[in-house]
Coordinates of C-alpha atoms and ligand atoms in Angstrom, one line a residue:
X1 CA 2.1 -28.0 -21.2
X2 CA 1.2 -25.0 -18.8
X3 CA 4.2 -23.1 -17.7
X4 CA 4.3 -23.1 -13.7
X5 CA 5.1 -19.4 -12.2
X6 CA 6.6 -18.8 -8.7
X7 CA 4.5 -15.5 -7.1
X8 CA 6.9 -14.0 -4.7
X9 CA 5.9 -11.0 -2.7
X10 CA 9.7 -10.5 -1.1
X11 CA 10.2 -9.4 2.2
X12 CA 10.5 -5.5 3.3
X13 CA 14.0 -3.9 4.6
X14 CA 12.9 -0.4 6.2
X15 CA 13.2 0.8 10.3
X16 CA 9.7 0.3 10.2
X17 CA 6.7 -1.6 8.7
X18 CA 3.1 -2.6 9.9
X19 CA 0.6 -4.6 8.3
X20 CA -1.4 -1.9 7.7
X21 CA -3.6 -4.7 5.2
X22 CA -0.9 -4.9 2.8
X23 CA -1.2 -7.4 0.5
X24 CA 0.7 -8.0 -3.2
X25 CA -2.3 -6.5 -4.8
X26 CA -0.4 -5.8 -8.3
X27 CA 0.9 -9.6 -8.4
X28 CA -2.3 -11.4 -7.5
X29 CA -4.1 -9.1 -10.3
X30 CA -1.5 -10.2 -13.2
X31 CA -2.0 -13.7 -11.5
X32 CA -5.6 -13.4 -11.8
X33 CA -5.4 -12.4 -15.3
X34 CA -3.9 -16.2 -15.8
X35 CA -6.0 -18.3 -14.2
X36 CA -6.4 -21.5 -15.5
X37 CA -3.9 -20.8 -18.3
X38 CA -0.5 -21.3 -15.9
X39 CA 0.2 -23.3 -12.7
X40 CA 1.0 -21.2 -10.1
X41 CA 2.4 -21.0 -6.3
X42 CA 2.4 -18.6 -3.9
X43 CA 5.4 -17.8 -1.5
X44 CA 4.3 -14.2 0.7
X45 CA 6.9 -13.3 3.1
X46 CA 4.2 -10.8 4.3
X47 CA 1.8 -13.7 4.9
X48 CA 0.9 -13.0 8.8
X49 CA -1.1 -16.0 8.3
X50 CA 1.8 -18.5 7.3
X51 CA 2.3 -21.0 10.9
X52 CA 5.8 -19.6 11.2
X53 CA 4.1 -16.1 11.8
X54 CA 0.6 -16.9 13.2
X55 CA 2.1 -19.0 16.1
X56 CA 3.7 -15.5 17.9
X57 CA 1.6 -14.1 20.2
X58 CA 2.9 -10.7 19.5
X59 CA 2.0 -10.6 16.2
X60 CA -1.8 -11.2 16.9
X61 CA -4.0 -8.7 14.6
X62 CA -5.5 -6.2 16.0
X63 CA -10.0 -6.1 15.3
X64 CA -9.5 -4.8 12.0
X65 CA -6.9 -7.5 10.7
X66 CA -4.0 -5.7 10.6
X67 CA -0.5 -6.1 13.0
X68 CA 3.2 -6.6 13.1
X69 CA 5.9 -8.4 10.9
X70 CA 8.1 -10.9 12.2
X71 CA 11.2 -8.9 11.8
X72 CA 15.2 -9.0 12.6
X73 CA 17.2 -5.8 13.2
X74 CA 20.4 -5.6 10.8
X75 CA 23.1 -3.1 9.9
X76 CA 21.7 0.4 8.5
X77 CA 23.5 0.3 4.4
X78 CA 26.2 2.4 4.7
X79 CA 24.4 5.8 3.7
X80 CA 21.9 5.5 6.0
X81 CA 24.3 5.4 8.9
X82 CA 23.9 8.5 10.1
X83 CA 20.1 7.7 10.6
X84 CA 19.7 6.8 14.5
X85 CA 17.1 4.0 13.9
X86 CA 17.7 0.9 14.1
X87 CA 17.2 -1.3 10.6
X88 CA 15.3 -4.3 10.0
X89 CA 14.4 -6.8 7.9
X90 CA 10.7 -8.0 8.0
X91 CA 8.9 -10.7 6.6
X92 CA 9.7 -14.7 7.0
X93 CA 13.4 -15.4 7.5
X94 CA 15.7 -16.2 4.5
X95 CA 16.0 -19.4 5.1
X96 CA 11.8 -20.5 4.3
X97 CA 12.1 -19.7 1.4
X98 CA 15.9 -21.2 0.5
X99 CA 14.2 -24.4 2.0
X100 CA 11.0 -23.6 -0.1
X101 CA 13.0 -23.4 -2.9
X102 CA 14.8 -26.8 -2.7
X103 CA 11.6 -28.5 -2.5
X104 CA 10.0 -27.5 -5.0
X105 CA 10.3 -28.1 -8.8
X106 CA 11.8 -25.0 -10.7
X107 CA 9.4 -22.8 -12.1
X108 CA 9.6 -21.1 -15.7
X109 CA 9.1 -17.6 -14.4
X110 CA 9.2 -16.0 -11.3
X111 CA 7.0 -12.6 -10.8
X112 CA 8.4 -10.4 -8.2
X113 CA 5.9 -7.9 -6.4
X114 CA 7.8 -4.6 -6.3
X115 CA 6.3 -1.7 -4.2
X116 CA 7.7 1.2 -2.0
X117 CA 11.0 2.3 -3.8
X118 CA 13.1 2.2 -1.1
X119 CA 12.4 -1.3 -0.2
X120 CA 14.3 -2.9 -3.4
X121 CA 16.8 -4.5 -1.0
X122 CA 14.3 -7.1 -0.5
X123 CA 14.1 -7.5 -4.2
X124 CA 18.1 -8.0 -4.2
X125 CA 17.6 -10.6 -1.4
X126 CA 14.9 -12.9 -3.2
X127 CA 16.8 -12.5 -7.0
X128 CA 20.2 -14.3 -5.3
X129 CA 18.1 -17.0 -3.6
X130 CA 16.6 -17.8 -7.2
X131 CA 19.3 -17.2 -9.0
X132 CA 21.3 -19.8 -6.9
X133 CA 18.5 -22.5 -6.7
X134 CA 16.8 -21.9 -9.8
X135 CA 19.5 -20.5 -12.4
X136 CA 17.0 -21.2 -15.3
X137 CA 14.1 -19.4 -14.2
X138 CA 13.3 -16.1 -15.6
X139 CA 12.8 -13.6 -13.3
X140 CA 10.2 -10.5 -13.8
X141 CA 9.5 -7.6 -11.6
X142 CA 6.5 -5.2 -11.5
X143 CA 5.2 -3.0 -9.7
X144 CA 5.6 0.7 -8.3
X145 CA 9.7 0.6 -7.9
X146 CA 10.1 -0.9 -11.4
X147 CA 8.0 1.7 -13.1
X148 CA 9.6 5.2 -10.8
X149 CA 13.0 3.5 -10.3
X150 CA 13.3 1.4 -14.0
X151 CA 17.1 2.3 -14.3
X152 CA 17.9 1.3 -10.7
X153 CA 15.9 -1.7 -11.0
X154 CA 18.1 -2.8 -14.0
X155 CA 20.6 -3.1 -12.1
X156 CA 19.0 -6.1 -10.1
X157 CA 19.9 -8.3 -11.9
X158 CA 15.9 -9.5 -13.1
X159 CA 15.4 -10.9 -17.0
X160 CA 12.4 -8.4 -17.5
X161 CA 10.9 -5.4 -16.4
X162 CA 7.1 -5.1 -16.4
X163 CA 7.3 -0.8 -16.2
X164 CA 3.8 0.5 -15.8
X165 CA 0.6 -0.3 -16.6
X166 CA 0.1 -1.2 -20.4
X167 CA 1.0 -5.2 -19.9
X168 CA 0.8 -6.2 -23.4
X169 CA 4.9 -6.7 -23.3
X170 CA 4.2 -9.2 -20.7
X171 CA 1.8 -11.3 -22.2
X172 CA 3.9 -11.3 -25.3
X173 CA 7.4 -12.3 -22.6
X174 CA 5.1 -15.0 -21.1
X175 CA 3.7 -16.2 -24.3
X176 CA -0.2 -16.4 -22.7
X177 CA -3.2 -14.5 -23.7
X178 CA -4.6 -12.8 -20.6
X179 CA -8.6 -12.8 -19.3
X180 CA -8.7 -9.4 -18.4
X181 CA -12.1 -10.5 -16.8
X182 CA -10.7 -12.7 -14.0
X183 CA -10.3 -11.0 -10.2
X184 CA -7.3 -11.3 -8.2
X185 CA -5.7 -14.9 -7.6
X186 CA -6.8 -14.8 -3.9
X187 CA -7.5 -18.4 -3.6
X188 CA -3.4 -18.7 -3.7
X189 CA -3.5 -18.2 -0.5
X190 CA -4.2 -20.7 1.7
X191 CA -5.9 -18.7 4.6
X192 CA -7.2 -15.1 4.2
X193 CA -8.7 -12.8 6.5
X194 CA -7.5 -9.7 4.6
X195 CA -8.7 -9.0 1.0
X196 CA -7.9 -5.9 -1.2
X197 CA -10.3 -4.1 -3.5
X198 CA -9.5 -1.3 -6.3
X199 CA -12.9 0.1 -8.4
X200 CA -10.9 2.7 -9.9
X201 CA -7.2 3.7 -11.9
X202 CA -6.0 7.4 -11.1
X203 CA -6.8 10.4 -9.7
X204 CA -7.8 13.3 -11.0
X205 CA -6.0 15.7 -9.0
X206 CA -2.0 16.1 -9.3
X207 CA -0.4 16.6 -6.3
X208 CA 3.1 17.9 -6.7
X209 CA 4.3 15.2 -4.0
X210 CA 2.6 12.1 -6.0
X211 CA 3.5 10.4 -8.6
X212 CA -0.1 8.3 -9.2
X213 CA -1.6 10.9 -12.1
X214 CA 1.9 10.6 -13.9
X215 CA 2.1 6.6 -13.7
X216 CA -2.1 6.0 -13.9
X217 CA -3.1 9.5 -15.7
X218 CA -6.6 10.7 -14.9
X219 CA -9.3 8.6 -12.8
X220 CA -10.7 5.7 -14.8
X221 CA -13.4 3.5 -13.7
X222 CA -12.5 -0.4 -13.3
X223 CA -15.3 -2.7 -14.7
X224 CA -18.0 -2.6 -11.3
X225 CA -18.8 -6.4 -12.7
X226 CA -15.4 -7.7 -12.0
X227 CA -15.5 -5.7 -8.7
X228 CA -18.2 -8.0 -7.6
X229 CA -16.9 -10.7 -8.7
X230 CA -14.1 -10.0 -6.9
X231 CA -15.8 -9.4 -3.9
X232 CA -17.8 -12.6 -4.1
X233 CA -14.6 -14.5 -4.3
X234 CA -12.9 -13.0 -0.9
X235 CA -16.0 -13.4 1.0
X236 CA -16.6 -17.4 -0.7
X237 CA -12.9 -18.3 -0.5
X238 CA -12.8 -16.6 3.0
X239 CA -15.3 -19.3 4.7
X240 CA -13.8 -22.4 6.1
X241 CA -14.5 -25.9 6.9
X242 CA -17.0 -24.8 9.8
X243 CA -18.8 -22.1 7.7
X244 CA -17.3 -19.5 9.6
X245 CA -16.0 -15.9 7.8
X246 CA -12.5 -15.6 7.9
X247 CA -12.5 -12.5 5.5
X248 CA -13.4 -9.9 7.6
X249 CA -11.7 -7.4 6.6
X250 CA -11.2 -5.5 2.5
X251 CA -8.7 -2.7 2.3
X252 CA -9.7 -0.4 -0.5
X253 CA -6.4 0.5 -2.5
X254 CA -7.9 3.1 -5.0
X255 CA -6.3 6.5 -5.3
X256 CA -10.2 8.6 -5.4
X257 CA -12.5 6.0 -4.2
X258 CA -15.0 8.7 -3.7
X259 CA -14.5 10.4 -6.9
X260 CA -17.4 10.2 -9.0
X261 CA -19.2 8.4 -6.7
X262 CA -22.2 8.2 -8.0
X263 CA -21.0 5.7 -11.0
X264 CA -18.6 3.9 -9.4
X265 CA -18.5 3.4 -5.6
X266 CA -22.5 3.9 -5.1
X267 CA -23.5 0.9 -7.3
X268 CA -20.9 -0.9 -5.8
X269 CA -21.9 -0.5 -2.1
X270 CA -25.8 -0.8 -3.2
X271 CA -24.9 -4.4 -4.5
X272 CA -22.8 -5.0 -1.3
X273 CA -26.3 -4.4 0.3
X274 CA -27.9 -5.7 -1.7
X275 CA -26.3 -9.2 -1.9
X276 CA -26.1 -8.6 2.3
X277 CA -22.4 -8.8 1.9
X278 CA -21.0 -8.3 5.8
X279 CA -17.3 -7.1 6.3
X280 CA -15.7 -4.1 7.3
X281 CA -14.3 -1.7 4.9
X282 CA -11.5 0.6 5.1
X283 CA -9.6 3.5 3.1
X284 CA -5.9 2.9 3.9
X285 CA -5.5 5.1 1.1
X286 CA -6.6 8.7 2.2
X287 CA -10.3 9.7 0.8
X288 CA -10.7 12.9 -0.8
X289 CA -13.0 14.5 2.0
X290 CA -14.5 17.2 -1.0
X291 CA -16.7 14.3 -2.0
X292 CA -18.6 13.2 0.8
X293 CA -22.0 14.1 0.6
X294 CA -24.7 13.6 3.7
X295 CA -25.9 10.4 1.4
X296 CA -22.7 8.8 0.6
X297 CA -21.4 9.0 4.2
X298 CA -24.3 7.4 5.6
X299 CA -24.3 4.4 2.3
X300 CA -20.7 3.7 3.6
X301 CA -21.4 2.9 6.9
X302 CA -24.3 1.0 6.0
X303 CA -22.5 -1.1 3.4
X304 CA -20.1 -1.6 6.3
X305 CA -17.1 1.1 6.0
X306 CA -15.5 0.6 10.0
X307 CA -12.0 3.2 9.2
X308 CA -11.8 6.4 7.4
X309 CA -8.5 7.7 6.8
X310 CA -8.8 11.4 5.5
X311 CA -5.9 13.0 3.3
X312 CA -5.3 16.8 5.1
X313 CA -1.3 16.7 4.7
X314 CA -2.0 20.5 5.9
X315 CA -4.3 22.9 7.4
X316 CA -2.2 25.9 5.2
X317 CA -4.3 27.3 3.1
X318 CA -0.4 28.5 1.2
X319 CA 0.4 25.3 1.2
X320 CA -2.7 23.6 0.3
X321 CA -2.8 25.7 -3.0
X322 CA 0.6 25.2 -3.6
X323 CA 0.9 21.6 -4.1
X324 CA -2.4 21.1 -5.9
X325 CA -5.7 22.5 -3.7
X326 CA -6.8 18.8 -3.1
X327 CA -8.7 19.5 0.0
X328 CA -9.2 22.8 2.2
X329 CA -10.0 22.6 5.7
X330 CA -13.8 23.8 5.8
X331 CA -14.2 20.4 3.4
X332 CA -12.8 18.4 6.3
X333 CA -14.7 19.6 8.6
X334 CA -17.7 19.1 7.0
X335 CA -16.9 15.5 6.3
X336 CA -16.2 14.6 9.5
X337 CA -19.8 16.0 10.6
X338 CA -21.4 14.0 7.6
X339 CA -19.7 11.0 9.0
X340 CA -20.5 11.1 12.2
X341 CA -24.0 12.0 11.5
X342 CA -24.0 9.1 9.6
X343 CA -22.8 6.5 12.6
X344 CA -19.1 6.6 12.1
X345 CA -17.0 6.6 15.5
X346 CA -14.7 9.7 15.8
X347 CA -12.1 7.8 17.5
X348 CA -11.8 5.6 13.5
X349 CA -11.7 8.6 11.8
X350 CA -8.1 9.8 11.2
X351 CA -6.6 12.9 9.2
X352 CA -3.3 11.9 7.5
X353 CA -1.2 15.3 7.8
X354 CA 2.9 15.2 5.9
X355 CA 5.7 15.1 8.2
X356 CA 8.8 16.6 6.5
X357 CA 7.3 18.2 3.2
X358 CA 10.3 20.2 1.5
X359 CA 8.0 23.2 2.1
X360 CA 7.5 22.6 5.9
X361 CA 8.1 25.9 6.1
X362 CA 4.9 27.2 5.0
X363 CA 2.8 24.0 5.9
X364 CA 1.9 25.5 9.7
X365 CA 2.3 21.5 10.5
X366 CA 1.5 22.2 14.2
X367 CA -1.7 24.4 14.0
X368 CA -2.8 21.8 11.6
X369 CA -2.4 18.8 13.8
X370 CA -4.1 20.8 16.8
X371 CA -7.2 21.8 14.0
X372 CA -7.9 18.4 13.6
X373 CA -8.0 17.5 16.4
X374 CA -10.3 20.5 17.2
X375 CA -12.7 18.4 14.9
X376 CA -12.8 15.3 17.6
X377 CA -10.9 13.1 15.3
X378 CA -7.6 11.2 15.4
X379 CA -4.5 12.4 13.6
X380 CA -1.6 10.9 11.8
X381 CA 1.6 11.7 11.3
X382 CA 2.3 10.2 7.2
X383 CA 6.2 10.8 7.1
X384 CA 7.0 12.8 3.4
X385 CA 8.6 9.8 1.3
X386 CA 10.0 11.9 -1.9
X387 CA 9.1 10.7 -5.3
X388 CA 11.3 10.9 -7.9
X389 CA 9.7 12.2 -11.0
X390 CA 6.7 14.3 -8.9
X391 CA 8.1 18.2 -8.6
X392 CA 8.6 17.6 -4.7
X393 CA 10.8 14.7 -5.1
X394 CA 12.6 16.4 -7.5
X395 CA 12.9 19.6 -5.1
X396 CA 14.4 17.1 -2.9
X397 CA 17.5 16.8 -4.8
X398 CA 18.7 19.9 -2.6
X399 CA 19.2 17.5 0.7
X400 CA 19.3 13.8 -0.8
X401 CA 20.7 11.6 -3.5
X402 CA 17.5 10.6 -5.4
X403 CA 19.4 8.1 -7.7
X404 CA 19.6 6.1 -4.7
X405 CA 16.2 5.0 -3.7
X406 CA 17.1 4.4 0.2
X407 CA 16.3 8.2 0.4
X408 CA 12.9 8.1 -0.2
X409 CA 12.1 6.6 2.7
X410 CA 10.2 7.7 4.6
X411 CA 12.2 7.7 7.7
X412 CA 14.8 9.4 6.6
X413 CA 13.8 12.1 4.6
X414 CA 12.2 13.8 7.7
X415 CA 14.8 13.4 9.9
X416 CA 17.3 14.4 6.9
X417 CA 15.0 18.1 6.8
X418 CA 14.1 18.5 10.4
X419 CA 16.5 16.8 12.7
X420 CA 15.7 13.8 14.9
X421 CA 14.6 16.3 17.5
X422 CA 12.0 18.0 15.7
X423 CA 10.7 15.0 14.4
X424 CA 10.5 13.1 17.4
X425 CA 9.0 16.2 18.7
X426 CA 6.0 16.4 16.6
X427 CA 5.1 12.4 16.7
X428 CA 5.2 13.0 21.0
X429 CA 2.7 15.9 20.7
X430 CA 0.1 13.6 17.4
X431 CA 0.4 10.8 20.2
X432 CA -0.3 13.4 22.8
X433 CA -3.5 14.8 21.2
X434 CA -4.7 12.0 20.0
X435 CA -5.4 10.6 23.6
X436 CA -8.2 12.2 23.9
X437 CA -9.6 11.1 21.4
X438 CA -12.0 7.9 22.8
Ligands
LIG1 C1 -2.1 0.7 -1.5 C2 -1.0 1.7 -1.3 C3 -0.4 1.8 0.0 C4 -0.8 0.8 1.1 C5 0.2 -0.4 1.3 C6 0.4 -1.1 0.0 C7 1.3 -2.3 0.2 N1 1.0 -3.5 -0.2 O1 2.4 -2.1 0.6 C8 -0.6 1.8 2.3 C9 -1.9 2.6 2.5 C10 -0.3 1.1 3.7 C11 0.5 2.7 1.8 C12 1.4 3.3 2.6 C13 2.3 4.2 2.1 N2 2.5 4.6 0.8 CO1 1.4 3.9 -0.7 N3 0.4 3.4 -2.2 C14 -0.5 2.5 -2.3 C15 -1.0 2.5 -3.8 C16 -2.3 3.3 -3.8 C17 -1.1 1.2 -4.5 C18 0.1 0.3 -4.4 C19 -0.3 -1.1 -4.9 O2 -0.6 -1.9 -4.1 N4 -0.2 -1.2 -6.2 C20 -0.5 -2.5 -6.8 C21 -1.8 -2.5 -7.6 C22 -2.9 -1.8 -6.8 O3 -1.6 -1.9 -8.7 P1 -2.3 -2.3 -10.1 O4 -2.8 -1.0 -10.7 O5 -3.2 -3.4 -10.1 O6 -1.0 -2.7 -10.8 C23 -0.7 -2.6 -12.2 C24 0.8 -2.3 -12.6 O7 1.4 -1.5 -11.6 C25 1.4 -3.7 -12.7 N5 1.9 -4.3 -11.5 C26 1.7 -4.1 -10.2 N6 2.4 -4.9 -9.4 C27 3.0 -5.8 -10.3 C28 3.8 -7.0 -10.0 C29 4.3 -7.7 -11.1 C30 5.1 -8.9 -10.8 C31 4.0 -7.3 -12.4 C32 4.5 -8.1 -13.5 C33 3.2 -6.2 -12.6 C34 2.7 -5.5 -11.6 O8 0.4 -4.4 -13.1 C35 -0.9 -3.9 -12.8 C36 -1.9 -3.9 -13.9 O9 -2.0 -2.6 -14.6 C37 0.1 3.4 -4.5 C38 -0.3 4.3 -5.6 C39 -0.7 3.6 -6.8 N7 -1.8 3.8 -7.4 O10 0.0 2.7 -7.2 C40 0.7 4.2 -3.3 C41 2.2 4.4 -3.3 C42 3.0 3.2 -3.6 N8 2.5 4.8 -1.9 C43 3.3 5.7 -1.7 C44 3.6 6.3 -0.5 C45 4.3 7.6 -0.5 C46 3.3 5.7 0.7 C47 3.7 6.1 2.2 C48 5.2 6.5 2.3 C49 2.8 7.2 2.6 C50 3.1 7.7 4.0 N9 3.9 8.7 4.1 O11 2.7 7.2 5.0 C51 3.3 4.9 3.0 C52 4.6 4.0 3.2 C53 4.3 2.8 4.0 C54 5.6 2.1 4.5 N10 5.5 1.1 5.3 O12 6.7 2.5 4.2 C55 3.9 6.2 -3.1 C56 5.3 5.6 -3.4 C57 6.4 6.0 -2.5 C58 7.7 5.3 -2.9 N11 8.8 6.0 -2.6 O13 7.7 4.3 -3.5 C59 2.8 5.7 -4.0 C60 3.2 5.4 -5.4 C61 1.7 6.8 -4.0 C62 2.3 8.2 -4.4 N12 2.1 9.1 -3.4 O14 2.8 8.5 -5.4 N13 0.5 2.7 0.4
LIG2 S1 -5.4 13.4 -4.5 FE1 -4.1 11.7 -3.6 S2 -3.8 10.2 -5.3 FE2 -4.6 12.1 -6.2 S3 -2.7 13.2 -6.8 FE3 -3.3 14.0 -4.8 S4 -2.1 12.7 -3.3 FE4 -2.1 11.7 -5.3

């Protein structure tokens, strides 16, 4: 008999969170990697789709597919007290899935979607629910805070921890032999608009704030057939009963999309056009600007790319150099030329800059939002979210607690280093520039 696994993508406790296209892109790919050999079922408290969700007005998505979380404020934990934000807790409320859980047959296992560290007290939530209704069930956790955060994460009371990315102790804990072949589970999902794509593991730079070269080591291609496939399957499962496209939108969740381009994302968009695939594109994820030649800018916007986020982090040349020379401003300024030569509108272009780096001293954060904004493009504040493991993170142990993974968010580490003030200060002035910019 096929065992029957519960895929739970918990719900988010943070002062803020937008679906910027998140989706559980880790647990749909292990899901994937099953299909046909387990019986699955999905329960997404980030599903903006779900009735309970779609039928608020305010939540609407915006053109591009994303929007806000049903959410309810709560009490800041304890050591966050002093944080003058208010709390929340987004996602479906408790009681869905309490009621989801009495109605439904227990599963074997359940496989928790674990991401930004500081969001584990979702994870805390969703084990006691399943631990009350379910107390057979076997609970496993993977993702980002399982692999930084594996002590912590023991702690949650779980039966196993996937940590990292070699999976072969997972197989062996769920007794199944994988197809690594298979694309993401999307069709779990009752209604999509949103899809996720990833052509590529690591990066080959090493920022001292990031922790993706330690956890994913240098860039790797993914296999460009299962990328299509992939593909084929979002924009298939995406059309409904009246034939019309309901997956619009695919958020690309690589770490260097753009990095050797030439064997990865170029045969990929050339089949896009090719197969006269049509949906927008967009690079959450910042792009490494070095890369993007005259030809590649104008194949993305052909194949469909409609945002560009841009990592900049800082104008500083000092700075730049000092946490890993990923980018230097001449680079982005000849990027964003490239791309709007190539039909891209200025006003999606947006340069991610870090609010609250341990070294704001030298970052010149200021002159850096006002450069690029010289260069007719939107900026964006990316709040410093320390990592522990990455030299930055571990800098960080000066000001905060790392051990306790509610101060790496991303809220509070800035307004731990600069003051409430100063912070507030800086997001008035990127809202203040970026008026007028269309
Ligand atoms: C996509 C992404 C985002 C998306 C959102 C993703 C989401 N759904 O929430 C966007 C762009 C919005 C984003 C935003 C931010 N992000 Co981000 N992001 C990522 C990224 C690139 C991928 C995360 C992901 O989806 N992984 C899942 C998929 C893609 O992984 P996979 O390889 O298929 O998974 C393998 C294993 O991990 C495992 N696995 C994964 N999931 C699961 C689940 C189960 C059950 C099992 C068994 C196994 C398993 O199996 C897979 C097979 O090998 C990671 C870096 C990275 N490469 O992991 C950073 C990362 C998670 N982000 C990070 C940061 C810093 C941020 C920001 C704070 C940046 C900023 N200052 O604005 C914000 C925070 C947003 C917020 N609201 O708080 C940090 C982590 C910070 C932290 N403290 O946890 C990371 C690690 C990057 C880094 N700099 O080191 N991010
Ligand atoms: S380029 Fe981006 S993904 Fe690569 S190490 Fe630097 S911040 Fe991380």
């Amino acid at each position: 008999m096929k065992s029957k696994i519960l895929l739970l993508n918990p719900p988010i406790y943070d002062f803020a969170a937008y679906d910027f296209w998140l989706k559980p892109y880790g647990l749909l790919s292990i899901a994937g990697y099953l299909r046909g050999k387990v019986e699955f079922i999905l329960f997404d408290y980030l599903d903006r789709l779900n009735p309970f969700m779609a039928k608020l007005k305010e939540l609407q998505s915006d053109e591009w597919g994303r929007g806000r979380f049903y959410c309810e404020q709560i009490a800041n934990p304890p050591c966050l007290a002093q944080i003058p934000r208010y709390f929340r807790r987004f996602g479906l409320p408790r009681n869905m899935f309490q009621h989801f859980l009495t109605k439904q047959q227990p599963c074997d296992f359940i496989l928790i979607q674990t991401m930004m560290t500081y969001w584990y007290k979702g994870i805390q939530e969703v084990i006691e629910d399943v631990h009350k209704a379910w107390p057979k069930a076997k609970i496993i956790l993977g993702g980002n805070y399982v692999t930084l955060c594996s002590s912590h994460a023991q702690r949650l009371g779980a039966d196993f921890l996937m940590q990292g990315i070699d999976l072969q102790p997972l197989w062996e804990y769920l007794s199944v032999t994988p197809d690594l072949k298979q694309p993401a589970l999307w069709e779990a999902y009752e209604k999509l608009n949103v899809g996720v794509l990833k052509l590529s593991d690591g990066c080959p730079f090493n920022c001292t704030y990031c922790s993706v070269q330690k956890v994913y080591g240098k860039f790797k291609a993914r296999s460009l057939e299962r990328s299509l496939a992939e593909l084929q399957l979002l924009v298939e499962r995406g059309v409904d009963s009246a034939g019309s496209l309901q997956v619009e939108n695919i958020a690309f969740y690589d770490d260097a999309l753009l990095f050797e381009a030439e064997k990865v994302l170029i045969p990929f968009l050339e089949e896009v056009l090719k197969r006269d695939v049509k949906v927008n594109f967009h690079t959450p994820n910042a792009l490494n600007v070095r890369f993007i030649t005259s030809e590649l800018a104008k194949l993305m916007v052909q194949a469909g790319f409609k945002t560009f986020y841009l990592g900049l982090e800082s104008a500083s040349l000092q700075w730049q150099q000092r946490t890993g020379s990923k980018v230097f401003c001449d680079e982005l300024a000849q990027a964003v030329q490239k791309l709007v030569a190539a039909g891209a509108y200025p006003q999606n272009i947006t340069a991610y800059q870090i609010l609250g780096h341990p070294h704001s001293d030298i970052q010149e954060l200021e002159k850096s939002m006002r450069f690029a904004n010289s260069l007719g493009i939107r900026g964006m504040l990316a709040d410093f979210s320390p990592i522990p493991g990455t030299p930055d993170g571990e800098y960080c142990r000066k000001w905060v607690d790392m051990d306790e993974p509610l101060f790496h968010n991303k809220t509070v580490f800035p307004n731990i280093l600069l003051g409430f003030d100063e912070t507030n200060r800086l997001k008035d002035l990127q809202r203040q520039l970026n008026r007028n910019i269309g």
